[in-house]
Amino acid sequence: TEMGRELLPRAHAMLATYEDSKSLISKSKSEPQGLLRISVGVEFGKSVLSPIANRYCDKFPKVQVELDLTGR
């Protein structure tokens, strides 16, 4: 029909916009990466945070964790 011929290009454009949006969202849910700097006290860093940071790095290998252990 005439109406179908008019609506079809618009439907295709809407579908393309939806697919582009879906692709953009999936890219934003990608794996964490980069440098994570953490400053904590020596005892807390060694006893609590160090094992957690190691597991985090195992889970997300694109993240580098830099622990600054200070005696504050």
mmCIF file of C-alpha atoms in Angstrom:
data_model
loop_
_atom_site.group_PDB
_atom_site.id
_atom_site.type_symbol
_atom_site.label_atom_id
_atom_site.label_comp_id
_atom_site.label_asym_id
_atom_site.label_seq_id
_atom_site.Cartn_x
_atom_site.Cartn_y
_atom_site.Cartn_z
ATOM 1 C CA THR A 1 0.000 0.000 0.000
ATOM 2 C CA GLU A 2 0.919 3.626 -0.290
ATOM 3 C CA MET A 3 1.106 3.958 3.510
ATOM 4 C CA GLY A 4 3.392 0.903 3.739
ATOM 5 C CA ARG A 5 5.779 2.360 1.171
ATOM 6 C CA GLU A 6 5.973 5.578 3.201
ATOM 7 C CA LEU A 7 6.463 3.840 6.527
ATOM 8 C CA LEU A 8 9.030 1.227 5.483
ATOM 9 C CA PRO A 9 12.029 3.627 5.167
ATOM 10 C CA ARG A 10 11.177 5.152 8.534
ATOM 11 C CA ALA A 11 10.934 1.731 10.145
ATOM 12 C CA HIS A 12 14.334 0.814 8.708
ATOM 13 C CA ALA A 13 15.818 4.047 10.061
ATOM 14 C CA MET A 14 14.325 3.369 13.503
ATOM 15 C CA LEU A 15 15.724 -0.153 13.495
ATOM 16 C CA ALA A 16 19.181 1.119 12.514
ATOM 17 C CA THR A 17 19.079 3.695 15.320
ATOM 18 C CA TYR A 18 18.066 0.986 17.782
ATOM 19 C CA GLU A 19 20.923 -1.297 16.670
ATOM 20 C CA ASP A 20 23.443 1.568 16.928
ATOM 21 C CA SER A 21 22.186 2.411 20.424
ATOM 22 C CA LYS A 22 22.368 -1.219 21.508
ATOM 23 C CA SER A 23 25.948 -1.450 20.223
ATOM 24 C CA LEU A 24 26.931 1.714 22.095
ATOM 25 C CA ILE A 25 25.484 0.359 25.342
ATOM 26 C CA SER A 26 27.286 -2.965 25.005
ATOM 27 C CA LYS A 27 30.595 -1.144 24.453
ATOM 28 C CA SER A 28 30.085 0.802 27.675
ATOM 29 C CA LYS A 29 29.729 -2.481 29.567
ATOM 30 C CA SER A 30 33.156 -3.626 28.476
ATOM 31 C CA GLU A 31 35.857 -4.878 30.778
ATOM 32 C CA PRO A 32 37.431 -2.368 33.198
ATOM 33 C CA GLN A 33 40.884 -1.150 32.228
ATOM 34 C CA GLY A 34 43.461 1.395 33.261
ATOM 35 C CA LEU A 35 45.297 2.367 36.428
ATOM 36 C CA LEU A 36 43.648 2.206 39.858
ATOM 37 C CA ARG A 37 45.593 4.065 42.563
ATOM 38 C CA ILE A 38 44.802 3.307 46.198
ATOM 39 C CA SER A 39 46.419 4.926 49.248
ATOM 40 C CA VAL A 40 45.876 3.176 52.574
ATOM 41 C CA GLY A 41 47.649 2.476 55.827
ATOM 42 C CA VAL A 42 50.339 -0.208 55.851
ATOM 43 C CA GLU A 43 48.585 -2.756 58.069
ATOM 44 C CA PHE A 44 45.206 -2.473 56.338
ATOM 45 C CA GLY A 45 46.841 -2.563 52.925
ATOM 46 C CA LYS A 46 48.865 -5.694 53.661
ATOM 47 C CA SER A 47 46.262 -7.656 55.587
ATOM 48 C CA VAL A 48 43.029 -6.708 53.817
ATOM 49 C CA LEU A 49 43.472 -4.815 50.596
ATOM 50 C CA SER A 50 46.419 -6.620 49.024
ATOM 51 C CA PRO A 51 44.624 -9.992 48.665
ATOM 52 C CA ILE A 52 41.516 -8.252 47.325
ATOM 53 C CA ALA A 53 43.572 -6.267 44.805
ATOM 54 C CA ASN A 54 45.268 -9.473 43.623
ATOM 55 C CA ARG A 55 41.914 -11.167 43.018
ATOM 56 C CA TYR A 56 40.642 -8.049 41.258
ATOM 57 C CA CYS A 57 43.657 -8.034 38.926
ATOM 58 C CA ASP A 58 43.136 -11.727 38.201
ATOM 59 C CA LYS A 59 39.520 -11.027 37.278
ATOM 60 C CA PHE A 60 40.290 -7.857 35.280
ATOM 61 C CA PRO A 61 43.759 -8.214 33.720
ATOM 62 C CA LYS A 62 43.525 -4.875 31.901
ATOM 63 C CA VAL A 63 43.569 -3.043 35.259
ATOM 64 C CA GLN A 64 46.821 -2.142 36.969
ATOM 65 C CA VAL A 65 46.520 -1.553 40.708
ATOM 66 C CA GLU A 66 48.994 0.752 42.404
ATOM 67 C CA LEU A 67 48.902 0.461 46.195
ATOM 68 C CA ASP A 68 50.452 3.289 48.193
ATOM 69 C CA LEU A 69 50.967 1.888 51.691
ATOM 70 C CA THR A 70 51.707 4.706 54.124
ATOM 71 C CA GLY A 71 52.284 4.661 57.871
ATOM 72 C CA ARG A 72 49.679 7.285 58.760
#
